[in-house]
């Protein structure tokens, strides 16, 4: 962010929807968000680490090295208490290397068959890579796994996860309701809070790295 | 926060509910929250500034000077677009020096009589006073002012404010719904994001002031 006229932040995604979502949370910050579409030759980062933190850090750091611009990346997983935190960092490929969402959900419900303790949480970790180091921001949403799928909205595990304080699954909530309680929204607000301080220091002419 | 065995944060409130609310958002941070009950002789700070930022800063800085411990304070106002941002920093005494919530609401509805543009936002500003300076974290919730009061929950202007994406007033939403979309919750998440970095740096033994 420092050293440029208008501070820029590279967001490690080619998904325009994700970019707009982040922009919406940070409209008050004087910051230009740049998606990976602006870097057509950026390396494809392999998410092969053991934790959400490490995957997010790896993505942010490799792209920071390539773009020489402050870079954020995130990783999200569903952590089921009775399964020792699984599927966690393996959420997208829980039922096998090329498994799809439906197969992953079936595998999870199978593994929880007869298990009374259905507590689980979605957890998002954002990593911000700067010259001064890499910083982490976490957001969680606690809830429980249902016995069967309910609702058409959302994706991934949304139709088998009921957040605390609700009776409906993530897939049955409106996008607005889901966003407002989501792990991802909370992690993004935390991230925005740190950026706000960096920008405030920058405007005061203080070094921020 | 730095310089003590277990990092402490003074929260400028004697309200146990507020303290619990903040604690709930920061359960993952290794931080001891201390309310003003722990400082029975702390000075009463007069909130006489012209902006939310200045009032929050004044509170945080005066109490930081007294406690010698990292201190956070907040201020919240309702800003109505057609009224040029009023009542804003004067939200608690809009209808006069000793006015109560009901009088303030009546005065606001009176001032908006016949006005079509009902857009408004709640805005919370948190100030964090440290040795290195004072930092600010903002959260807003956009919506509109109703024509009349609706709902029993909440306090202040809650029963005449409908947040964007909802048909019900803040006073008609459950505490959980209101918290999840609130200006205050968003400001607290942003604040927590900055604290998380300070604590991360502290654990790595880096200077953080």
mmCIF file of C-alpha atoms in Angstrom:
data_model
loop_
_atom_site.group_PDB
_atom_site.id
_atom_site.type_symbol
_atom_site.label_atom_id
_atom_site.label_comp_id
_atom_site.label_asym_id
_atom_site.label_seq_id
_atom_site.Cartn_x
_atom_site.Cartn_y
_atom_site.Cartn_z
ATOM 1 C CA UNK A 1 0.000 0.000 0.000
ATOM 2 C CA UNK A 2 2.709 2.540 0.838
ATOM 3 C CA UNK A 3 4.751 4.148 -1.877
ATOM 4 C CA UNK A 4 2.013 4.634 -4.449
ATOM 5 C CA UNK A 5 -0.163 7.674 -5.129
ATOM 6 C CA UNK A 6 -3.477 5.889 -4.623
ATOM 7 C CA UNK A 7 -3.034 2.937 -2.309
ATOM 8 C CA UNK A 8 -3.763 -0.365 -4.016
ATOM 9 C CA UNK A 9 -4.620 -3.752 -2.648
ATOM 10 C CA UNK A 10 -4.397 -6.913 -4.702
ATOM 11 C CA UNK A 11 -7.192 -9.359 -3.915
ATOM 12 C CA UNK A 12 -6.303 -12.946 -4.681
ATOM 13 C CA UNK A 13 -9.388 -13.811 -6.695
ATOM 14 C CA UNK A 14 -10.645 -13.829 -10.281
ATOM 15 C CA UNK A 15 -14.220 -13.886 -8.991
ATOM 16 C CA UNK A 16 -15.907 -10.518 -9.633
ATOM 17 C CA UNK A 17 -18.605 -11.305 -7.074
ATOM 18 C CA UNK A 18 -16.001 -11.768 -4.349
ATOM 19 C CA UNK A 19 -14.335 -8.521 -5.357
ATOM 20 C CA UNK A 20 -17.629 -6.617 -5.140
ATOM 21 C CA UNK A 21 -18.385 -8.176 -1.766
ATOM 22 C CA UNK A 22 -15.056 -6.952 -0.400
ATOM 23 C CA UNK A 23 -15.526 -3.542 -1.961
ATOM 24 C CA UNK A 24 -18.950 -3.199 -0.330
ATOM 25 C CA UNK A 25 -17.448 -3.731 3.118
ATOM 26 C CA UNK A 26 -14.656 -1.228 2.511
ATOM 27 C CA UNK A 27 -16.429 1.590 0.669
ATOM 28 C CA UNK A 28 -15.325 4.067 3.339
ATOM 29 C CA UNK A 29 -11.635 3.225 2.861
ATOM 30 C CA UNK A 30 -9.597 5.193 0.341
ATOM 31 C CA UNK A 31 -8.227 2.118 -1.383
ATOM 32 C CA UNK A 32 -8.231 0.693 -4.892
ATOM 33 C CA UNK A 33 -9.006 -3.031 -5.013
ATOM 34 C CA UNK A 34 -7.392 -4.953 -7.855
ATOM 35 C CA UNK A 35 -8.396 -8.528 -8.697
ATOM 36 C CA UNK A 36 -6.183 -11.139 -10.308
ATOM 37 C CA UNK A 37 -7.743 -10.352 -13.703
ATOM 38 C CA UNK A 38 -5.296 -7.443 -13.745
ATOM 39 C CA UNK A 39 -2.430 -9.970 -13.590
ATOM 40 C CA UNK A 40 -3.140 -12.491 -16.359
ATOM 41 C CA UNK A 41 0.247 -14.141 -15.920
ATOM 42 C CA UNK A 42 0.157 -14.409 -12.139
ATOM 43 C CA UNK A 43 1.216 -17.852 -10.923
ATOM 44 C CA UNK A 44 -1.466 -20.359 -9.920
ATOM 45 C CA UNK A 45 -0.855 -20.926 -6.231
ATOM 46 C CA UNK A 46 -1.410 -24.502 -5.067
ATOM 47 C CA UNK A 47 -3.324 -24.669 -1.782
ATOM 48 C CA UNK A 48 -1.490 -27.637 -0.303
ATOM 49 C CA UNK A 49 -0.844 -26.587 3.288
ATOM 50 C CA UNK A 50 -2.208 -28.122 6.492
ATOM 51 C CA UNK A 51 -4.106 -25.163 7.899
ATOM 52 C CA UNK A 52 -6.333 -22.365 6.644
ATOM 53 C CA UNK A 53 -3.781 -19.833 7.938
ATOM 54 C CA UNK A 54 -0.947 -21.434 5.984
ATOM 55 C CA UNK A 55 -2.929 -21.703 2.752
ATOM 56 C CA UNK A 56 -4.054 -18.081 2.958
ATOM 57 C CA UNK A 57 -0.506 -16.950 3.785
ATOM 58 C CA UNK A 58 1.009 -18.942 0.947
ATOM 59 C CA UNK A 59 -1.387 -17.430 -1.581
ATOM 60 C CA UNK A 60 -0.928 -13.875 -0.294
ATOM 61 C CA UNK A 61 2.865 -14.134 -0.078
ATOM 62 C CA UNK A 62 3.424 -15.716 -3.494
ATOM 63 C CA UNK A 63 1.220 -13.120 -5.161
ATOM 64 C CA UNK A 64 2.819 -10.308 -3.178
ATOM 65 C CA UNK A 65 6.200 -11.483 -4.474
ATOM 66 C CA UNK A 66 4.811 -11.422 -8.012
ATOM 67 C CA UNK A 67 2.866 -8.124 -7.865
ATOM 68 C CA UNK A 68 5.050 -6.151 -5.440
ATOM 69 C CA UNK A 69 1.778 -4.761 -4.094
ATOM 70 C CA UNK A 70 0.021 -5.394 -0.796
ATOM 71 C CA UNK A 71 -1.959 -8.602 -1.328
ATOM 72 C CA UNK A 72 -4.773 -10.311 0.514
ATOM 73 C CA UNK A 73 -5.887 -13.921 0.190
ATOM 74 C CA UNK A 74 -8.339 -16.014 2.159
ATOM 75 C CA UNK A 75 -9.218 -19.586 2.891
ATOM 76 C CA UNK A 76 -12.363 -20.989 4.460
ATOM 77 C CA UNK A 77 -13.220 -24.306 6.022
ATOM 78 C CA UNK A 78 -16.015 -26.048 7.890
ATOM 79 C CA UNK A 79 -14.783 -27.436 11.230
ATOM 80 C CA UNK A 80 -16.894 -30.125 12.914
ATOM 81 C CA UNK A 81 -16.182 -30.585 16.603
ATOM 82 C CA UNK A 82 -17.011 -34.309 16.787
ATOM 83 C CA UNK A 83 -14.688 -34.911 13.816
ATOM 84 C CA UNK A 84 -11.746 -33.162 15.452
ATOM 85 C CA UNK A 85 -12.071 -30.124 13.201
ATOM 86 C CA UNK A 86 -12.516 -32.004 9.913
ATOM 87 C CA UNK A 87 -13.118 -31.332 7.082
ATOM 88 C CA UNK A 88 -11.372 -28.014 7.863
ATOM 89 C CA UNK A 89 -8.699 -27.139 5.366
ATOM 90 C CA UNK A 90 -9.845 -30.103 3.255
ATOM 91 C CA UNK A 91 -13.449 -28.880 2.984
ATOM 92 C CA UNK A 92 -13.395 -28.561 -0.806
ATOM 93 C CA UNK A 93 -12.076 -32.077 -1.344
ATOM 94 C CA UNK A 94 -13.346 -33.937 1.734
ATOM 95 C CA UNK A 95 -14.734 -36.939 -0.137
ATOM 96 C CA UNK A 96 -11.680 -37.276 -2.357
ATOM 97 C CA UNK A 97 -9.380 -35.363 -4.681
ATOM 98 C CA UNK A 98 -11.944 -34.591 -7.391
ATOM 99 C CA UNK A 99 -15.049 -34.662 -5.228
ATOM 100 C CA UNK A 100 -17.839 -32.121 -5.736
ATOM 101 C CA UNK A 101 -19.982 -30.297 -3.157
ATOM 102 C CA UNK A 102 -22.723 -32.936 -3.162
ATOM 103 C CA UNK A 103 -20.250 -35.783 -2.587
ATOM 104 C CA UNK A 104 -18.533 -33.850 0.208
ATOM 105 C CA UNK A 105 -21.863 -33.236 1.979
ATOM 106 C CA UNK A 106 -22.882 -36.890 1.667
ATOM 107 C CA UNK A 107 -19.544 -37.976 3.102
ATOM 108 C CA UNK A 108 -19.891 -35.545 6.028
ATOM 109 C CA UNK A 109 -23.457 -36.629 6.859
ATOM 110 C CA UNK A 110 -22.331 -40.239 6.629
ATOM 111 C CA UNK A 111 -19.478 -39.608 9.064
ATOM 112 C CA UNK A 112 -21.892 -37.928 11.479
ATOM 113 C CA UNK A 113 -24.530 -40.661 11.310
ATOM 114 C CA UNK A 114 -25.717 -41.378 14.855
ATOM 115 C CA UNK A 115 -23.541 -38.633 16.319
ATOM 116 C CA UNK A 116 -25.497 -36.408 18.714
ATOM 117 C CA UNK A 117 -22.966 -33.616 18.994
ATOM 118 C CA UNK A 118 -23.516 -31.756 15.717
ATOM 119 C CA UNK A 119 -21.594 -28.574 16.656
ATOM 120 C CA UNK A 120 -19.537 -27.031 13.880
ATOM 121 C CA UNK A 121 -18.173 -23.715 12.730
ATOM 122 C CA UNK A 122 -17.287 -22.084 9.486
ATOM 123 C CA UNK A 123 -13.968 -20.300 9.745
ATOM 124 C CA UNK A 124 -12.396 -17.850 7.304
ATOM 125 C CA UNK A 125 -8.799 -16.734 7.578
ATOM 126 C CA UNK A 126 -7.557 -13.732 5.615
ATOM 127 C CA UNK A 127 -3.822 -13.202 5.156
ATOM 128 C CA UNK A 128 -2.413 -9.789 4.248
ATOM 129 C CA UNK A 129 1.128 -9.814 2.840
ATOM 130 C CA UNK A 130 3.107 -6.568 3.143
ATOM 131 C CA UNK A 131 6.800 -5.729 3.116
ATOM 132 C CA UNK A 132 6.724 -5.767 6.901
ATOM 133 C CA UNK A 133 5.296 -9.277 7.119
ATOM 134 C CA UNK A 134 2.077 -11.240 6.861
ATOM 135 C CA UNK A 135 -0.924 -10.519 9.083
ATOM 136 C CA UNK A 136 -3.961 -12.685 9.788
ATOM 137 C CA UNK A 137 -7.638 -11.931 10.334
ATOM 138 C CA UNK A 138 -10.141 -14.526 11.383
ATOM 139 C CA UNK A 139 -13.910 -14.729 11.326
ATOM 140 C CA UNK A 140 -16.024 -17.616 12.586
ATOM 141 C CA UNK A 141 -19.684 -18.533 12.535
ATOM 142 C CA UNK A 142 -20.786 -21.214 14.971
ATOM 143 C CA UNK A 143 -23.690 -23.543 14.398
ATOM 144 C CA UNK A 144 -24.584 -27.184 13.885
ATOM 145 C CA UNK A 145 -24.822 -29.749 11.124
ATOM 146 C CA UNK A 146 -28.330 -30.865 10.169
ATOM 147 C CA UNK A 147 -29.411 -34.477 9.604
ATOM 148 C CA UNK A 148 -30.248 -33.778 5.968
ATOM 149 C CA UNK A 149 -29.959 -31.107 3.294
ATOM 150 C CA UNK A 150 -32.366 -28.145 3.410
ATOM 151 C CA UNK A 151 -32.598 -25.173 1.037
ATOM 152 C CA UNK A 152 -31.428 -24.257 -2.451
ATOM 153 C CA UNK A 153 -29.345 -21.123 -1.859
ATOM 154 C CA UNK A 154 -25.645 -20.920 -1.163
ATOM 155 C CA UNK A 155 -23.075 -23.516 -2.060
ATOM 156 C CA UNK A 156 -20.694 -26.012 -0.501
ATOM 157 C CA UNK A 157 -21.956 -27.066 2.937
ATOM 158 C CA UNK A 158 -24.519 -24.249 3.269
ATOM 159 C CA UNK A 159 -27.580 -26.509 3.063
ATOM 160 C CA UNK A 160 -26.477 -28.672 6.018
ATOM 161 C CA UNK A 161 -25.311 -25.867 8.359
ATOM 162 C CA UNK A 162 -27.630 -24.000 10.758
ATOM 163 C CA UNK A 163 -25.982 -20.983 12.416
ATOM 164 C CA UNK A 164 -26.519 -20.424 16.155
ATOM 165 C CA UNK A 165 -29.653 -18.388 16.857
ATOM 166 C CA UNK A 166 -31.374 -19.582 13.679
ATOM 167 C CA UNK A 167 -33.516 -22.552 12.689
ATOM 168 C CA UNK A 168 -32.845 -22.229 8.966
ATOM 169 C CA UNK A 169 -29.733 -23.454 7.168
ATOM 170 C CA UNK A 170 -27.355 -21.011 5.475
ATOM 171 C CA UNK A 171 -28.947 -22.113 2.185
ATOM 172 C CA UNK A 172 -32.391 -21.052 3.469
ATOM 173 C CA UNK A 173 -31.304 -17.582 4.609
ATOM 174 C CA UNK A 174 -31.383 -14.534 2.345
ATOM 175 C CA UNK A 175 -28.025 -13.443 0.988
ATOM 176 C CA UNK A 176 -28.312 -10.373 3.228
ATOM 177 C CA UNK A 177 -28.995 -12.417 6.359
ATOM 178 C CA UNK A 178 -26.203 -14.840 5.581
ATOM 179 C CA UNK A 179 -23.683 -12.093 4.845
ATOM 180 C CA UNK A 180 -24.475 -10.273 8.050
ATOM 181 C CA UNK A 181 -23.665 -13.230 10.293
ATOM 182 C CA UNK A 182 -21.041 -14.894 8.174
ATOM 183 C CA UNK A 183 -17.504 -15.864 9.100
ATOM 184 C CA UNK A 184 -16.391 -14.231 5.876
ATOM 185 C CA UNK A 185 -18.049 -10.894 6.631
ATOM 186 C CA UNK A 186 -16.555 -10.844 10.116
ATOM 187 C CA UNK A 187 -13.060 -11.648 8.840
ATOM 188 C CA UNK A 188 -13.418 -8.911 6.217
ATOM 189 C CA UNK A 189 -14.471 -6.328 8.829
ATOM 190 C CA UNK A 190 -11.460 -7.227 10.941
ATOM 191 C CA UNK A 191 -9.222 -6.932 7.936
ATOM 192 C CA UNK A 192 -10.802 -3.551 7.097
ATOM 193 C CA UNK A 193 -10.098 -2.380 10.643
ATOM 194 C CA UNK A 194 -6.389 -2.970 10.239
ATOM 195 C CA UNK A 195 -6.351 -1.373 6.789
ATOM 196 C CA UNK A 196 -8.109 1.692 8.231
ATOM 197 C CA UNK A 197 -5.233 2.186 10.662
ATOM 198 C CA UNK A 198 -2.604 1.732 7.929
ATOM 199 C CA UNK A 199 -4.396 4.318 5.776
ATOM 200 C CA UNK A 200 -4.819 6.705 8.722
ATOM 201 C CA UNK A 201 -1.077 6.479 9.456
ATOM 202 C CA UNK A 202 -0.276 6.930 5.793
ATOM 203 C CA UNK A 203 -2.347 10.121 5.611
ATOM 204 C CA UNK A 204 -0.516 11.433 8.642
ATOM 205 C CA UNK A 205 2.757 10.787 6.855
ATOM 206 C CA UNK A 206 3.892 8.191 9.372
ATOM 207 C CA UNK A 207 5.832 5.211 8.169
ATOM 208 C CA UNK A 208 3.533 2.222 8.052
ATOM 209 C CA UNK A 209 5.835 -0.586 7.250
ATOM 210 C CA UNK B 1 -1.405 -3.423 25.952
ATOM 211 C CA UNK B 2 2.346 -3.874 25.729
ATOM 212 C CA UNK B 3 4.487 -4.051 28.808
ATOM 213 C CA UNK B 4 2.202 -6.218 30.933
ATOM 214 C CA UNK B 5 2.156 -9.976 31.424
ATOM 215 C CA UNK B 6 -1.418 -10.491 30.267
ATOM 216 C CA UNK B 7 -2.411 -7.721 27.893
ATOM 217 C CA UNK B 8 -5.204 -5.576 29.262
ATOM 218 C CA UNK B 9 -7.632 -3.261 27.584
ATOM 219 C CA UNK B 10 -9.652 -0.678 29.488
ATOM 220 C CA UNK B 11 -13.161 -0.297 28.094
ATOM 221 C CA UNK B 12 -14.690 3.072 28.817
ATOM 222 C CA UNK B 13 -17.991 1.866 30.219
ATOM 223 C CA UNK B 14 -19.606 0.941 33.517
ATOM 224 C CA UNK B 15 -22.248 -1.013 31.611
ATOM 225 C CA UNK B 16 -21.736 -4.761 32.139
ATOM 226 C CA UNK B 17 -23.903 -5.569 29.138
ATOM 227 C CA UNK B 18 -21.641 -3.516 26.867
ATOM 228 C CA UNK B 19 -18.595 -5.228 28.325
ATOM 229 C CA UNK B 20 -20.060 -8.678 27.659
ATOM 230 C CA UNK B 21 -20.997 -7.660 24.120
ATOM 231 C CA UNK B 22 -17.405 -6.630 23.416
ATOM 232 C CA UNK B 23 -16.048 -9.754 25.060
ATOM 233 C CA UNK B 24 -18.301 -11.934 22.885
ATOM 234 C CA UNK B 25 -16.831 -10.437 19.731
ATOM 235 C CA UNK B 26 -13.246 -10.857 20.945
ATOM 236 C CA UNK B 27 -13.316 -14.279 22.599
ATOM 237 C CA UNK B 28 -10.549 -15.484 20.304
ATOM 238 C CA UNK B 29 -8.177 -12.683 21.347
ATOM 239 C CA UNK B 30 -5.847 -13.234 24.280
ATOM 240 C CA UNK B 31 -6.844 -10.046 26.050
ATOM 241 C CA UNK B 32 -8.278 -9.097 29.431
ATOM 242 C CA UNK B 33 -11.098 -6.544 29.201
ATOM 243 C CA UNK B 34 -11.420 -4.207 32.164
ATOM 244 C CA UNK B 35 -14.453 -1.946 32.622
ATOM 245 C CA UNK B 36 -14.483 1.359 34.467
ATOM 246 C CA UNK B 37 -15.839 -0.379 37.560
ATOM 247 C CA UNK B 38 -12.209 -1.300 38.192
ATOM 248 C CA UNK B 39 -11.391 2.433 38.401
ATOM 249 C CA UNK B 40 -13.894 3.901 40.855
ATOM 250 C CA UNK B 41 -12.106 7.252 40.927
ATOM 251 C CA UNK B 42 -11.690 7.624 37.176
ATOM 252 C CA UNK B 43 -12.653 11.098 35.969
ATOM 253 C CA UNK B 44 -16.079 11.611 34.387
ATOM 254 C CA UNK B 45 -15.282 12.640 30.838
ATOM 255 C CA UNK B 46 -17.620 15.276 29.395
ATOM 256 C CA UNK B 47 -18.676 14.471 25.825
ATOM 257 C CA UNK B 48 -18.723 18.044 24.531
ATOM 258 C CA UNK B 49 -16.973 17.772 21.165
ATOM 259 C CA UNK B 50 -18.417 18.410 17.717
ATOM 260 C CA UNK B 51 -17.945 14.977 16.167
ATOM 261 C CA UNK B 52 -18.279 11.337 17.158
ATOM 262 C CA UNK B 53 -14.551 10.859 16.443
ATOM 263 C CA UNK B 54 -13.577 13.686 18.784
ATOM 264 C CA UNK B 55 -15.859 12.573 21.601
ATOM 265 C CA UNK B 56 -14.602 8.996 21.405
ATOM 266 C CA UNK B 57 -10.976 10.192 21.251
ATOM 267 C CA UNK B 58 -11.432 12.526 24.199
ATOM 268 C CA UNK B 59 -12.875 9.749 26.351
ATOM 269 C CA UNK B 60 -10.212 7.235 25.361
ATOM 270 C CA UNK B 61 -7.320 9.661 25.788
ATOM 271 C CA UNK B 62 -8.382 11.072 29.168
ATOM 272 C CA UNK B 63 -8.898 7.590 30.554
ATOM 273 C CA UNK B 64 -5.647 6.363 29.033
ATOM 274 C CA UNK B 65 -3.873 9.226 30.817
ATOM 275 C CA UNK B 66 -5.527 8.148 34.066
ATOM 276 C CA UNK B 67 -5.145 4.367 33.777
ATOM 277 C CA UNK B 68 -1.834 4.180 31.860
ATOM 278 C CA UNK B 69 -3.380 1.220 30.067
ATOM 279 C CA UNK B 70 -4.590 0.888 26.469
ATOM 280 C CA UNK B 71 -8.121 2.282 26.493
ATOM 281 C CA UNK B 72 -11.046 2.137 24.083
ATOM 282 C CA UNK B 73 -14.091 4.377 24.041
ATOM 283 C CA UNK B 74 -16.929 4.757 21.570
ATOM 284 C CA UNK B 75 -19.586 7.187 20.515
ATOM 285 C CA UNK B 76 -22.643 6.572 18.343
ATOM 286 C CA UNK B 77 -25.006 8.863 16.494
ATOM 287 C CA UNK B 78 -27.908 8.736 14.076
ATOM 288 C CA UNK B 79 -27.190 10.765 10.942
ATOM 289 C CA UNK B 80 -30.145 11.806 8.781
ATOM 290 C CA UNK B 81 -29.233 12.811 5.242
ATOM 291 C CA UNK B 82 -32.037 15.362 4.736
ATOM 292 C CA UNK B 83 -31.051 17.030 8.010
ATOM 293 C CA UNK B 84 -27.407 17.424 7.004
ATOM 294 C CA UNK B 85 -26.270 14.652 9.325
ATOM 295 C CA UNK B 86 -28.294 15.725 12.379
ATOM 296 C CA UNK B 87 -28.842 14.683 15.109
ATOM 297 C CA UNK B 88 -25.389 13.036 14.806
ATOM 298 C CA UNK B 89 -23.172 13.749 17.775
ATOM 299 C CA UNK B 90 -26.182 15.356 19.506
ATOM 300 C CA UNK B 91 -28.373 12.242 19.211
ATOM 301 C CA UNK B 92 -28.769 11.811 22.977
ATOM 302 C CA UNK B 93 -29.888 15.415 23.524
ATOM 303 C CA UNK B 94 -31.451 16.342 20.195
ATOM 304 C CA UNK B 95 -34.632 17.856 21.625
ATOM 305 C CA UNK B 96 -32.776 19.786 24.314
ATOM 306 C CA UNK B 97 -30.261 19.450 27.103
ATOM 307 C CA UNK B 98 -32.296 17.169 29.372
ATOM 308 C CA UNK B 99 -34.416 15.531 26.712
ATOM 309 C CA UNK B 100 -35.229 11.818 26.862
ATOM 310 C CA UNK B 101 -35.426 9.241 24.064
ATOM 311 C CA UNK B 102 -39.146 9.770 23.447
ATOM 312 C CA UNK B 103 -38.751 13.547 23.148
ATOM 313 C CA UNK B 104 -35.776 13.142 20.801
ATOM 314 C CA UNK B 105 -37.763 10.803 18.531
ATOM 315 C CA UNK B 106 -40.777 13.149 18.455
ATOM 316 C CA UNK B 107 -38.493 16.058 17.557
ATOM 317 C CA UNK B 108 -36.861 14.066 14.752
ATOM 318 C CA UNK B 109 -40.176 12.894 13.253
ATOM 319 C CA UNK B 110 -41.449 16.488 13.476
ATOM 320 C CA UNK B 111 -38.391 17.771 11.597
ATOM 321 C CA UNK B 112 -38.922 15.130 8.905
ATOM 322 C CA UNK B 113 -42.653 15.806 8.464
ATOM 323 C CA UNK B 114 -43.401 15.918 4.742
ATOM 324 C CA UNK B 115 -39.812 15.026 3.841
ATOM 325 C CA UNK B 116 -39.677 12.219 1.266
ATOM 326 C CA UNK B 117 -35.983 11.452 1.558
ATOM 327 C CA UNK B 118 -35.871 9.426 4.796
ATOM 328 C CA UNK B 119 -32.345 8.039 4.362
ATOM 329 C CA UNK B 120 -30.280 7.823 7.538
ATOM 330 C CA UNK B 121 -27.448 5.872 9.075
ATOM 331 C CA UNK B 122 -26.338 4.870 12.514
ATOM 332 C CA UNK B 123 -22.614 5.385 12.912
ATOM 333 C CA UNK B 124 -20.346 4.172 15.711
ATOM 334 C CA UNK B 125 -16.787 5.389 16.124
ATOM 335 C CA UNK B 126 -14.388 3.573 18.426
ATOM 336 C CA UNK B 127 -11.196 5.294 19.560
ATOM 337 C CA UNK B 128 -8.233 3.304 20.870
ATOM 338 C CA UNK B 129 -5.685 5.302 22.864
ATOM 339 C CA UNK B 130 -2.159 3.863 23.061
ATOM 340 C CA UNK B 131 1.258 5.353 23.753
ATOM 341 C CA UNK B 132 1.821 5.558 20.023
ATOM 342 C CA UNK B 133 -1.330 7.557 19.370
ATOM 343 C CA UNK B 134 -5.082 7.249 18.984
ATOM 344 C CA UNK B 135 -6.648 5.042 16.311
ATOM 345 C CA UNK B 136 -10.216 5.062 14.993
ATOM 346 C CA UNK B 137 -12.596 2.335 13.858
ATOM 347 C CA UNK B 138 -15.925 3.044 12.257
ATOM 348 C CA UNK B 139 -19.044 1.013 11.649
ATOM 349 C CA UNK B 140 -22.203 2.184 9.910
ATOM 350 C CA UNK B 141 -25.656 0.772 9.292
ATOM 351 C CA UNK B 142 -27.688 2.439 6.554
ATOM 352 C CA UNK B 143 -31.454 2.606 6.499
ATOM 353 C CA UNK B 144 -34.365 4.982 6.655
ATOM 354 C CA UNK B 145 -36.527 6.788 9.193
ATOM 355 C CA UNK B 146 -40.136 5.582 9.478
ATOM 356 C CA UNK B 147 -43.197 7.857 9.646
ATOM 357 C CA UNK B 148 -44.072 6.585 13.114
ATOM 358 C CA UNK B 149 -42.742 4.424 15.950
ATOM 359 C CA UNK B 150 -42.901 0.637 15.571
ATOM 360 C CA UNK B 151 -41.763 -2.043 18.024
ATOM 361 C CA UNK B 152 -40.881 -2.313 21.694
ATOM 362 C CA UNK B 153 -37.311 -3.599 21.652
ATOM 363 C CA UNK B 154 -34.152 -1.549 21.637
ATOM 364 C CA UNK B 155 -33.755 2.011 22.826
ATOM 365 C CA UNK B 156 -33.057 5.499 21.527
ATOM 366 C CA UNK B 157 -34.087 5.813 17.891
ATOM 367 C CA UNK B 158 -34.420 2.054 17.288
ATOM 368 C CA UNK B 159 -38.222 2.088 16.831
ATOM 369 C CA UNK B 160 -38.078 4.651 13.995
ATOM 370 C CA UNK B 161 -35.132 3.198 12.050
ATOM 371 C CA UNK B 162 -35.479 0.465 9.394
ATOM 372 C CA UNK B 163 -32.123 -0.929 8.195
ATOM 373 C CA UNK B 164 -31.588 -1.471 4.458
ATOM 374 C CA UNK B 165 -32.754 -4.908 3.336
ATOM 375 C CA UNK B 166 -35.359 -5.137 6.122
ATOM 376 C CA UNK B 167 -38.974 -4.051 6.556
ATOM 377 C CA UNK B 168 -38.898 -4.112 10.352
ATOM 378 C CA UNK B 169 -37.435 -1.410 12.601
ATOM 379 C CA UNK B 170 -34.418 -2.100 14.803
ATOM 380 C CA UNK B 171 -36.894 -2.319 17.694
ATOM 381 C CA UNK B 172 -38.775 -5.125 15.910
ATOM 382 C CA UNK B 173 -35.688 -7.231 15.153
ATOM 383 C CA UNK B 174 -34.364 -9.870 17.522
ATOM 384 C CA UNK B 175 -31.276 -8.872 19.491
ATOM 385 C CA UNK B 176 -29.334 -11.390 17.399
ATOM 386 C CA UNK B 177 -30.539 -9.964 14.097
ATOM 387 C CA UNK B 178 -29.874 -6.418 15.214
ATOM 388 C CA UNK B 179 -26.400 -7.206 16.511
ATOM 389 C CA UNK B 180 -25.405 -8.951 13.330
ATOM 390 C CA UNK B 181 -26.109 -5.965 11.094
ATOM 391 C CA UNK B 182 -25.343 -3.199 13.544
ATOM 392 C CA UNK B 183 -22.955 -0.294 13.175
ATOM 393 C CA UNK B 184 -21.648 -1.156 16.617
ATOM 394 C CA UNK B 185 -20.896 -4.782 15.783
ATOM 395 C CA UNK B 186 -19.086 -3.771 12.618
ATOM 396 C CA UNK B 187 -17.002 -1.148 14.427
ATOM 397 C CA UNK B 188 -16.129 -3.727 17.087
ATOM 398 C CA UNK B 189 -15.021 -6.269 14.479
ATOM 399 C CA UNK B 190 -12.790 -3.675 12.861
ATOM 400 C CA UNK B 191 -11.357 -2.790 16.227
ATOM 401 C CA UNK B 192 -10.764 -6.487 16.955
ATOM 402 C CA UNK B 193 -8.928 -6.808 13.654
ATOM 403 C CA UNK B 194 -6.409 -4.192 14.665
ATOM 404 C CA UNK B 195 -6.021 -5.664 18.143
ATOM 405 C CA UNK B 196 -5.389 -9.079 16.595
ATOM 406 C CA UNK B 197 -2.398 -7.667 14.724
ATOM 407 C CA UNK B 198 -1.041 -5.934 17.830
ATOM 408 C CA UNK B 199 -1.315 -9.176 19.781
ATOM 409 C CA UNK B 200 0.258 -11.193 16.951
ATOM 410 C CA UNK B 201 3.215 -8.782 16.844
ATOM 411 C CA UNK B 202 3.484 -8.872 20.620
ATOM 412 C CA UNK B 203 3.701 -12.667 20.594
ATOM 413 C CA UNK B 204 6.419 -12.471 18.003
ATOM 414 C CA UNK B 205 8.332 -10.104 20.260
ATOM 415 C CA UNK B 206 8.167 -7.222 17.848
ATOM 416 C CA UNK B 207 7.782 -3.720 19.148
ATOM 417 C CA UNK B 208 4.184 -2.693 18.740
ATOM 418 C CA UNK B 209 4.164 0.875 19.837
#
